[in-house]
XYZ file of N, CA, C and O in Angstrom:
644
model
N 0.897 -1.542 -0.010
C 0.583 -0.268 0.033
C 1.133 1.342 0.115
O 1.660 1.942 0.833
N 0.943 2.249 -0.754
C 1.369 3.201 -1.016
C 0.490 4.523 -0.366
O -0.526 4.614 -0.380
N 1.459 5.593 0.171
C -0.143 6.359 0.155
C 0.461 7.134 -0.571
O 1.311 7.336 -2.054
N -0.642 9.095 -0.379
C -0.098 9.612 -2.169
C 0.663 10.204 -2.051
O 1.209 10.479 -3.545
N 2.074 9.931 -1.544
C 2.643 11.255 -1.302
C 4.023 10.263 -1.902
O 5.012 10.726 -2.996
N 4.237 8.975 -2.547
C 4.528 7.585 -2.224
C 4.064 7.466 -3.306
O 3.278 5.894 -2.459
N 4.258 7.255 -4.649
C 3.982 6.960 -5.773
C 5.065 4.962 -5.749
O 5.950 5.211 -5.765
N 3.871 4.242 -6.295
C 4.233 2.718 -5.415
C 5.497 2.473 -7.150
O 4.964 2.140 -8.326
N 6.892 1.830 -6.977
C 7.458 2.019 -8.110
C 7.799 0.633 -8.102
O 8.541 0.330 -7.030
N 8.703 -0.551 -9.683
C 8.838 -1.500 -8.244
C 10.113 -0.760 -9.456
O 10.684 -1.275 -9.849
N 10.757 -1.501 -8.270
C 12.694 -1.768 -8.105
C 13.191 -3.156 -7.633
O 12.756 -2.949 -6.507
N 14.218 -3.262 -8.214
C 14.865 -4.806 -7.612
C 15.084 -4.450 -6.255
O 15.406 -5.092 -5.454
N 15.742 -2.713 -6.003
C 16.483 -3.087 -5.257
C 15.989 -2.344 -3.878
O 16.409 -2.110 -2.709
N 14.562 -2.443 -3.893
C 14.062 -1.363 -2.662
C 14.480 -2.478 -1.657
O 14.587 -3.759 -1.395
N 14.125 -1.428 -0.775
C 13.961 -2.310 1.041
C 12.818 -1.504 1.564
O 12.679 -0.806 2.759
N 11.712 -0.824 0.904
C 10.884 -0.721 1.424
C 10.285 -1.111 2.763
O 10.054 -2.378 2.627
N 9.848 -0.191 3.911
C 9.012 -1.338 4.897
C 8.607 -0.315 5.498
O 8.066 0.261 4.928
N 7.169 -0.822 5.300
C 5.414 -1.122 5.754
C 5.513 -1.286 7.376
O 5.692 -2.057 8.485
N 5.247 0.054 7.508
C 4.311 0.577 9.254
C 3.583 0.966 9.606
O 3.305 1.986 9.359
N 2.660 0.214 10.003
C 1.387 0.715 9.593
C 0.724 1.224 8.869
O -0.535 2.520 8.234
N 0.755 0.823 7.574
C 0.863 0.948 6.128
C 1.041 2.123 5.553
O 0.591 2.577 4.195
N 2.096 1.995 6.013
C 2.984 3.439 5.025
C 4.333 3.028 4.769
O 5.043 2.515 6.174
N 4.731 3.094 3.337
C 5.545 2.628 3.117
C 6.946 3.894 2.932
O 6.843 4.409 3.167
N 7.611 3.218 4.035
C 8.727 4.406 4.666
C 10.680 3.543 3.708
O 10.791 2.380 3.627
N 10.928 3.907 3.154
C 12.385 3.789 1.612
C 13.440 3.688 2.754
O 14.344 4.422 2.409
N 13.782 2.363 4.164
C 14.445 2.698 5.348
C 14.906 2.057 5.721
O 14.313 0.269 6.009
N 16.421 1.202 5.928
C 16.483 0.120 6.187
C 16.406 0.307 7.309
O 17.412 0.834 8.492
N 17.402 -0.935 8.191
C 17.039 -1.881 8.888
C 18.809 -1.820 9.715
O 19.447 -1.190 10.716
N 19.473 -2.228 8.297
C 20.897 -1.992 8.804
C 21.819 -0.439 7.891
O 21.093 0.535 8.210
N 22.604 -0.909 8.732
C 24.200 0.830 9.288
C 24.223 0.777 8.031
O 24.668 -0.283 7.297
N 24.201 2.179 7.985
C 24.906 2.068 6.098
C 26.329 3.649 6.182
O 25.954 4.328 7.573
N 26.834 3.002 5.311
C 27.521 4.573 5.115
C 27.785 5.216 4.617
O 27.162 5.910 4.218
N 28.610 6.126 4.221
C 28.367 7.796 3.715
C 28.798 7.706 2.408
O 29.365 9.191 1.782
N 29.397 6.980 2.181
C 30.074 7.180 0.602
C 29.358 7.702 -0.864
O 29.725 9.521 -0.664
N 27.963 7.618 -0.477
C 26.594 8.678 -0.973
C 27.423 10.131 -0.747
O 27.526 11.038 -2.103
N 27.284 10.150 0.212
C 27.241 11.576 0.342
C 28.652 12.330 0.526
O 29.277 13.507 -0.026
N 30.196 11.005 0.603
C 31.374 12.145 0.416
C 31.265 12.424 -1.371
O 32.536 12.521 -1.831
N 30.982 11.314 -1.824
C 31.026 11.168 -3.547
C 29.508 12.164 -3.917
O 30.901 13.179 -5.489
N 29.025 12.813 -3.503
C 28.175 14.603 -3.531
C 29.141 14.777 -3.426
O 29.525 15.926 -4.076
N 29.952 15.015 -2.041
C 30.677 16.309 -2.139
C 31.987 15.908 -2.425
O 32.309 17.375 -3.357
N 32.495 14.722 -3.116
C 33.755 15.383 -4.558
C 33.218 16.102 -4.905
O 34.468 16.821 -6.535
N 31.968 15.235 -6.389
C 31.863 15.912 -7.193
C 31.669 17.645 -7.122
O 32.003 18.131 -8.549
N 31.551 17.795 -6.238
C 31.164 19.886 -6.009
C 32.201 20.332 -6.315
O 33.498 20.895 -6.157
N 33.799 19.443 -4.739
C 35.149 20.534 -4.365
C 36.055 19.980 -5.608
O 36.226 20.812 -6.820
N 35.566 18.671 -6.779
C 36.514 18.426 -7.599
C 35.926 19.549 -9.162
O 37.236 19.435 -9.888
N 35.200 19.731 -8.974
C 34.257 20.498 -10.127
C 35.099 21.721 -10.201
O 35.576 22.764 -10.622
N 35.134 21.951 -8.284
C 35.151 23.971 -8.525
C 36.768 24.123 -8.607
O 37.732 24.556 -9.775
N 37.536 22.664 -8.327
C 39.307 22.816 -8.891
C 39.436 22.759 -9.647
O 40.098 23.178 -10.424
N 38.616 21.453 -10.812
C 38.845 21.716 -12.222
C 38.397 22.329 -12.703
O 39.745 22.697 -13.742
N 37.100 23.522 -12.784
C 37.768 24.795 -13.273
C 39.209 25.632 -12.596
O 39.120 25.924 -14.005
N 39.633 25.923 -12.295
C 40.802 26.346 -12.065
C 41.650 25.881 -12.728
O 42.265 26.387 -13.558
N 41.572 24.383 -12.634
C 43.245 23.505 -13.724
C 42.458 23.836 -15.222
O 43.897 24.221 -16.133
N 41.362 24.133 -15.729
C 41.060 23.400 -16.704
C 41.306 24.721 -17.606
O 42.176 24.831 -18.068
N 41.512 26.045 -17.297
C 41.407 27.765 -17.663
C 42.603 27.653 -17.336
O 42.935 29.164 -18.014
N 43.232 27.179 -16.171
C 44.705 27.776 -16.192
C 45.113 26.731 -17.029
O 46.357 27.290 -18.198
N 44.989 26.320 -17.044
C 46.129 25.083 -18.870
C 44.884 25.405 -20.242
O 45.475 25.699 -21.004
N 43.521 26.797 -20.319
C 43.537 26.574 -22.111
C 44.616 28.352 -21.466
O 44.214 28.352 -22.824
N 44.159 28.885 -20.782
C 45.210 29.845 -21.169
C 46.272 30.419 -21.245
O 46.801 30.519 -21.950
N 47.023 29.041 -20.290
C 48.760 28.868 -20.784
C 49.088 28.091 -22.298
O 49.871 28.926 -22.888
N 48.236 27.604 -22.455
C 48.377 26.675 -24.198
C 47.093 27.502 -25.139
O 48.103 28.151 -26.322
N 46.892 28.081 -25.151
C 46.044 29.378 -25.986
C 46.761 30.564 -26.313
O 45.961 32.117 -27.656
N 45.796 31.064 -24.915
C 46.089 32.131 -25.017
C 47.361 33.030 -24.917
O 48.327 34.444 -25.240
N 49.030 32.363 -24.041
C 50.453 33.279 -23.802
C 50.547 33.184 -24.205
O 51.098 32.189 -25.176
N 52.351 33.419 -24.510
C 52.459 34.387 -26.000
C 52.169 33.496 -27.302
O 51.639 34.528 -27.402
N 52.516 32.935 -27.822
C 51.520 32.700 -29.528
C 50.707 32.636 -29.890
O 50.641 31.761 -30.692
N 49.920 32.076 -28.769
C 48.910 31.529 -28.444
C 48.935 29.445 -29.373
O 49.385 28.823 -28.941
N 47.747 29.824 -30.933
C 47.516 27.816 -30.321
C 47.777 27.721 -31.080
O 48.706 26.635 -31.731
N 48.847 28.871 -32.007
C 50.139 28.190 -33.307
C 51.845 28.029 -32.916
O 52.659 27.481 -33.502
N 51.796 28.122 -31.012
C 53.323 27.416 -30.124
C 52.300 26.491 -30.316
O 53.878 25.477 -29.620
N 51.880 25.128 -29.904
C 52.197 24.614 -30.027
C 52.120 22.775 -30.824
O 51.431 23.453 -32.332
N 53.226 22.300 -29.916
C 53.390 22.019 -31.232
C 54.942 20.816 -29.766
O 54.475 21.532 -28.564
N 55.195 19.112 -30.007
C 55.905 18.389 -30.055
C 57.248 19.103 -28.229
O 57.032 19.156 -27.410
N 57.964 19.795 -29.530
C 59.212 21.282 -28.259
C 57.888 22.195 -27.230
O 58.276 22.029 -26.044
N 56.466 22.521 -27.435
C 56.346 23.838 -26.738
C 56.962 22.325 -25.614
O 56.217 22.579 -23.987
N 54.441 20.868 -26.241
C 54.807 20.310 -24.720
C 55.274 19.389 -24.381
O 55.889 19.882 -22.480
N 56.966 19.246 -24.824
C 57.270 19.241 -24.497
C 58.852 19.606 -23.228
O 59.485 19.262 -22.256
N 58.807 21.061 -23.159
C 58.899 21.694 -22.805
C 58.588 22.816 -21.600
O 58.681 23.349 -20.020
N 57.447 21.930 -22.203
C 56.206 22.718 -20.617
C 56.170 20.872 -19.360
O 56.306 21.274 -18.295
N 55.868 19.556 -20.085
C 56.555 18.718 -18.932
C 58.025 18.436 -18.619
O 58.392 17.499 -18.036
N 59.179 19.861 -18.772
C 60.672 19.361 -18.452
C 59.751 19.745 -16.775
O 61.094 19.528 -16.419
N 58.572 21.127 -16.772
C 59.582 21.414 -16.121
C 57.676 20.175 -14.432
O 57.594 20.160 -15.170
N 58.322 20.420 -13.906
C 57.434 19.691 -13.212
C 56.881 20.240 -11.821
O 55.314 19.775 -11.687
N 55.861 21.621 -12.517
C 55.115 22.501 -11.766
C 53.847 21.692 -13.411
O 53.249 21.248 -12.403
N 54.178 21.913 -14.173
C 52.946 21.788 -15.544
C 53.243 19.393 -15.536
O 52.214 19.294 -15.945
N 54.269 19.780 -14.595
C 53.960 17.579 -14.601
C 52.686 17.353 -13.347
O 52.224 16.754 -13.499
N 53.335 18.234 -11.908
C 51.867 18.064 -11.310
C 50.336 18.843 -11.531
O 49.323 17.745 -11.329
N 50.237 19.191 -12.476
C 48.834 19.967 -12.981
C 48.503 19.630 -14.002
O 47.253 19.092 -13.564
N 49.293 18.890 -14.215
C 48.704 18.023 -15.835
C 48.175 17.214 -14.992
O 46.631 16.200 -15.332
N 48.651 16.266 -14.226
C 48.790 14.594 -13.124
C 46.524 15.175 -12.183
O 46.378 14.266 -12.572
N 46.939 16.354 -11.752
C 45.850 16.583 -11.073
C 45.167 16.611 -11.851
O 43.336 16.236 -11.488
N 45.161 17.371 -13.115
C 43.521 17.238 -13.516
C 43.474 15.910 -14.296
O 41.920 15.933 -14.077
N 44.527 15.696 -14.236
C 44.021 13.825 -15.476
C 43.453 13.363 -14.582
O 42.103 12.915 -14.130
N 44.500 13.284 -13.227
C 42.978 12.441 -11.750
C 42.050 12.416 -11.385
O 40.904 12.410 -11.288
N 41.551 13.781 -10.714
C 40.289 15.228 -10.913
C 39.398 14.895 -12.133
O 37.848 14.179 -11.629
N 39.351 14.325 -13.218
C 39.199 14.876 -14.384
C 38.396 12.624 -14.674
O 36.994 13.200 -14.395
N 39.435 12.335 -14.073
C 39.375 11.219 -14.294
C 38.048 10.929 -13.789
O 36.938 10.081 -13.391
N 38.464 10.648 -11.838
C 37.519 10.487 -11.061
C 35.919 10.843 -11.259
O 35.248 10.805 -10.375
N 36.268 11.782 -11.581
C 35.502 12.646 -11.378
C 34.629 12.532 -12.353
O 33.093 12.100 -11.824
N 34.867 12.107 -13.224
C 33.162 11.225 -14.774
C 33.324 10.242 -14.127
O 32.361 9.899 -14.407
N 34.091 9.430 -14.026
C 33.598 7.964 -13.391
C 32.558 7.559 -12.207
O 31.583 7.378 -13.068
N 32.864 9.110 -11.624
C 31.603 9.072 -9.906
C 30.295 9.974 -10.804
O 29.698 8.562 -10.118
N 30.549 9.957 -11.707
C 29.696 10.765 -13.106
C 28.681 9.587 -13.443
O 27.516 9.647 -13.308
N 29.614 8.804 -14.666
C 29.247 7.804 -14.360
C 28.346 6.735 -13.529
O 27.540 6.103 -14.180
N 29.066 6.121 -12.873
C 28.748 5.762 -11.603
C 27.288 5.816 -11.534
O 26.647 5.081 -10.878
N 27.669 6.767 -10.560
C 26.095 7.136 -10.933
C 24.781 7.278 -11.717
O 23.977 6.698 -11.459
N 24.595 7.260 -12.154
C 24.236 7.416 -14.192
C 23.808 6.391 -14.282
O 22.836 5.112 -14.400
N 25.064 5.191 -14.110
C 24.358 3.449 -13.991
C 23.462 2.901 -12.956
O 22.391 2.302 -13.568
N 23.436 3.256 -11.213
C 23.316 3.464 -10.999
C 22.289 3.952 -10.529
O 20.705 3.159 -10.601
N 21.429 4.347 -11.713
C 20.081 5.084 -11.928
C 19.316 4.741 -12.870
O 18.367 4.423 -13.006
N 20.244 3.865 -14.068
C 18.888 3.712 -15.017
C 19.868 1.719 -14.927
O 18.659 1.912 -15.809
N 20.753 1.105 -14.811
C 20.360 -0.256 -15.278
C 19.738 -0.860 -14.119
O 19.167 -0.815 -13.167
N 18.771 -1.364 -14.722
C 17.801 -1.872 -13.787
C 18.193 -4.203 -13.230
O 17.384 -3.237 -11.962
N 18.990 -3.901 -13.567
C 18.974 -5.647 -13.500
C 20.614 -4.981 -12.268
O 21.627 -4.739 -13.110
N 20.813 -6.321 -10.990
C 22.092 -6.038 -10.355
C 23.591 -6.537 -11.314
O 24.472 -6.825 -11.303
N 22.298 -8.053 -11.993
C 24.173 -8.193 -12.428
C 24.930 -7.464 -14.108
O 25.691 -7.841 -13.855
N 23.353 -6.635 -14.541
C 24.072 -5.437 -15.020
C 24.511 -4.431 -15.160
O 25.372 -3.827 -15.483
N 24.669 -4.758 -13.841
C 25.005 -2.804 -13.086
C 26.655 -3.882 -12.184
O 27.935 -2.749 -12.411
N 26.439 -4.806 -12.348
C 27.864 -4.960 -11.870
C 28.759 -4.991 -12.971
O 30.115 -4.661 -12.684
N 28.025 -5.678 -14.679
C 29.554 -5.593 -15.324
C 29.564 -4.434 -16.126
O 30.833 -3.695 -16.140
N 28.149 -3.926 -15.920
C 28.669 -2.064 -16.485
C 29.575 -1.008 -15.899
O 30.562 -1.043 -15.747
N 29.440 -1.720 -14.087
C 31.289 -0.753 -13.294
C 32.106 -1.160 -12.631
O 33.298 -0.333 -13.433
N 31.604 -2.339 -13.355
C 33.164 -3.351 -13.712
C 34.255 -2.638 -14.381
O 35.125 -2.656 -14.521
N 33.119 -2.245 -15.951
C 33.564 -2.017 -17.135
C 34.432 -0.400 -16.789
O 35.523 -0.161 -17.627
N 33.415 -0.358 -16.355
C 33.684 1.463 -15.772
C 35.164 1.949 -15.082
O 36.002 2.050 -15.164
N 34.793 1.237 -13.824
C 35.908 1.367 -12.784
C 37.812 0.418 -13.162
O 38.688 0.903 -13.729
N 37.431 -0.585 -14.417
C 38.987 -1.327 -15.067
C 38.902 0.135 -15.939
O 40.688 0.361 -16.469
N 37.962 0.278 -17.514
C 39.035 1.194 -18.066
C 39.471 2.917 -17.716
O 39.857 3.612 -18.284
N 38.598 3.259 -16.758
C 38.833 4.386 -15.255
C 40.224 4.839 -14.694
O 41.792 5.462 -15.475
N 40.515 3.447 -14.532
C 42.119 2.771 -13.583
C 43.291 2.557 -15.110
O 44.754 3.265 -15.095
N 42.555 1.584 -16.359
C 43.696 1.941 -17.053
C 44.064 3.900 -18.354
O 45.248 3.721 -18.275
N 43.414 4.280 -17.710
C 43.004 5.982 -18.391
C 44.278 6.878 -17.405
O 45.279 7.021 -18.078
N 44.226 6.057 -16.507
C 43.976 6.864 -15.430
C 45.692 6.797 -14.851
O 46.872 6.855 -14.986
N 46.790 4.801 -15.293
C 47.795 4.352 -15.235
C 48.188 5.397 -16.610
O 49.591 5.199 -16.344
N 47.918 5.593 -17.369
C 48.780 4.740 -18.525
C 48.914 6.614 -19.108
O 50.209 6.953 -19.210
N 47.722 7.536 -18.396
C 48.047 9.467 -18.720
C 49.054 9.548 -17.384
O 50.202 9.999 -18.446
N 49.383 8.997 -16.237
C 49.703 9.803 -15.516
C 51.663 9.061 -15.904
O 52.683 9.294 -15.651
N 52.216 7.232 -16.533
C 53.100 7.058 -17.660
C 53.498 7.970 -18.523
O 54.439 8.473 -18.335
N 52.558 8.212 -18.927
C 52.727 9.418 -19.600
C 53.431 10.904 -19.266
O 54.292 11.237 -19.967
N 53.003 11.386 -18.566
C 52.938 12.926 -17.818
C 54.383 11.947 -16.892
O 55.297 13.213 -16.826
N 54.378 11.705 -16.419
C 56.738 11.230 -16.027
C 57.230 10.268 -16.418
O 58.796 10.219 -16.460
N 56.824 10.179 -17.536
C 58.212 8.919 -19.060
C 57.732 9.662 -20.121
O 58.906 9.148 -20.682
N 57.477 11.092 -20.213
C 57.789 11.213 -21.790
C 59.242 12.580 -21.684
O 59.957 12.565 -20.300
N 59.362 11.388 -22.694
C 60.982 12.199 -22.791
C 61.086 13.546 -23.978
O 60.455 13.030 -24.967
N 61.055 14.563 -23.665
C 61.413 16.263 -24.006
C 62.570 16.367 -25.093
O 61.933 16.533 -26.549
N 63.872 15.704 -25.616
C 64.788 15.125 -25.968
C 65.090 13.437 -26.074
O 66.342 12.833 -25.533
N 63.909 13.055 -26.905
C 64.777 11.381 -27.732
C 65.731 11.502 -28.678
O 66.592 12.295 -29.639
N 66.615 10.988 -28.503
C 67.297 10.348 -28.875
C 67.447 9.878 -30.120
O 66.458 9.033 -30.883
N 67.335 10.533 -31.035
C 67.674 10.134 -33.243
C 66.456 11.065 -33.799
O 66.632 11.527 -34.581
N 66.151 12.126 -32.599
C 64.955 12.536 -33.641
C 65.513 14.011 -33.717
O 66.733 14.645 -34.268
N 64.606 14.250 -35.151
C 64.906 15.912 -36.526
C 65.368 16.800 -36.042
O 64.004 17.056 -34.568
N 66.367 17.187 -35.703
C 66.435 18.522 -34.720
C 65.764 19.611 -34.318
O 65.811 19.416 -33.948
N 65.082 19.707 -36.350
C 64.213 20.323 -35.906
C 62.975 20.628 -35.249
O 62.107 21.672 -34.982
N 62.397 19.682 -34.873
C 61.716 19.363 -33.925
C 61.254 19.625 -32.952
O 61.070 19.528 -31.802
N 62.602 19.360 -32.342
C 63.896 19.229 -31.305
C 63.201 20.975 -29.963
O 63.113 21.174 -30.608
N 62.734 20.849 -28.916
C 62.967 21.401 -27.990
C 64.064 22.696 -28.211
O 65.168 22.164 -28.291
N 64.261 24.400 -27.978
C 65.079 25.158 -27.540
C 66.594 24.153 -26.639
O 67.861 24.332 -26.635
N 65.752 23.890 -26.117
C 66.401 23.406 -24.560
C 66.411 21.649 -24.315
O 67.721 21.887 -23.899
N 66.772 21.146 -25.998
C 67.743 20.131 -25.235
C 69.303 20.058 -26.346
O 69.194 21.191 -26.709
N 69.621 19.694 -25.875
C 70.794 19.560 -26.171
C 71.494 18.962 -27.744
O 69.831 18.229 -28.095
N 72.230 19.830 -28.618
C 71.718 19.427 -29.694
C 73.223 17.683 -29.813
O 74.049 17.458 -29.160
N 72.396 17.231 -30.676
C 73.058 15.643 -30.829
C 74.261 15.552 -31.587
O 74.957 16.776 -31.752
């Protein structure tokens, strides 16, 4: 029996309890605060990402020669500085975790069967972990002065071969 304020919805994960003919969506087991922290993370990371992304866009597109200066040497010179490595690393990690958390919420909201939800989230977590791992490796193992490269393509700070 549903009250006028709460429509009766057939949800496979529903743990509704009936007390005196009124349904309450509360369970007797103790809950953790994961969803609250996930919600809070989305807000905080979103604000930090705005600063990181607009800083990134300003340095890459407006400072200096703008978009025409972006080439291998520009990226090599930028990633030769530990500040920009950390900047891009934090931006990568926050963006990937922010997006993963958002997609996780969408999966929880729209995947109807438990098995589908589990598989979709497993694929999501594997894909996100792979992207974070590869992105982190690229940022920290990037060699701006590769041996045997065309000297015209190398950054100005690379020693002459």
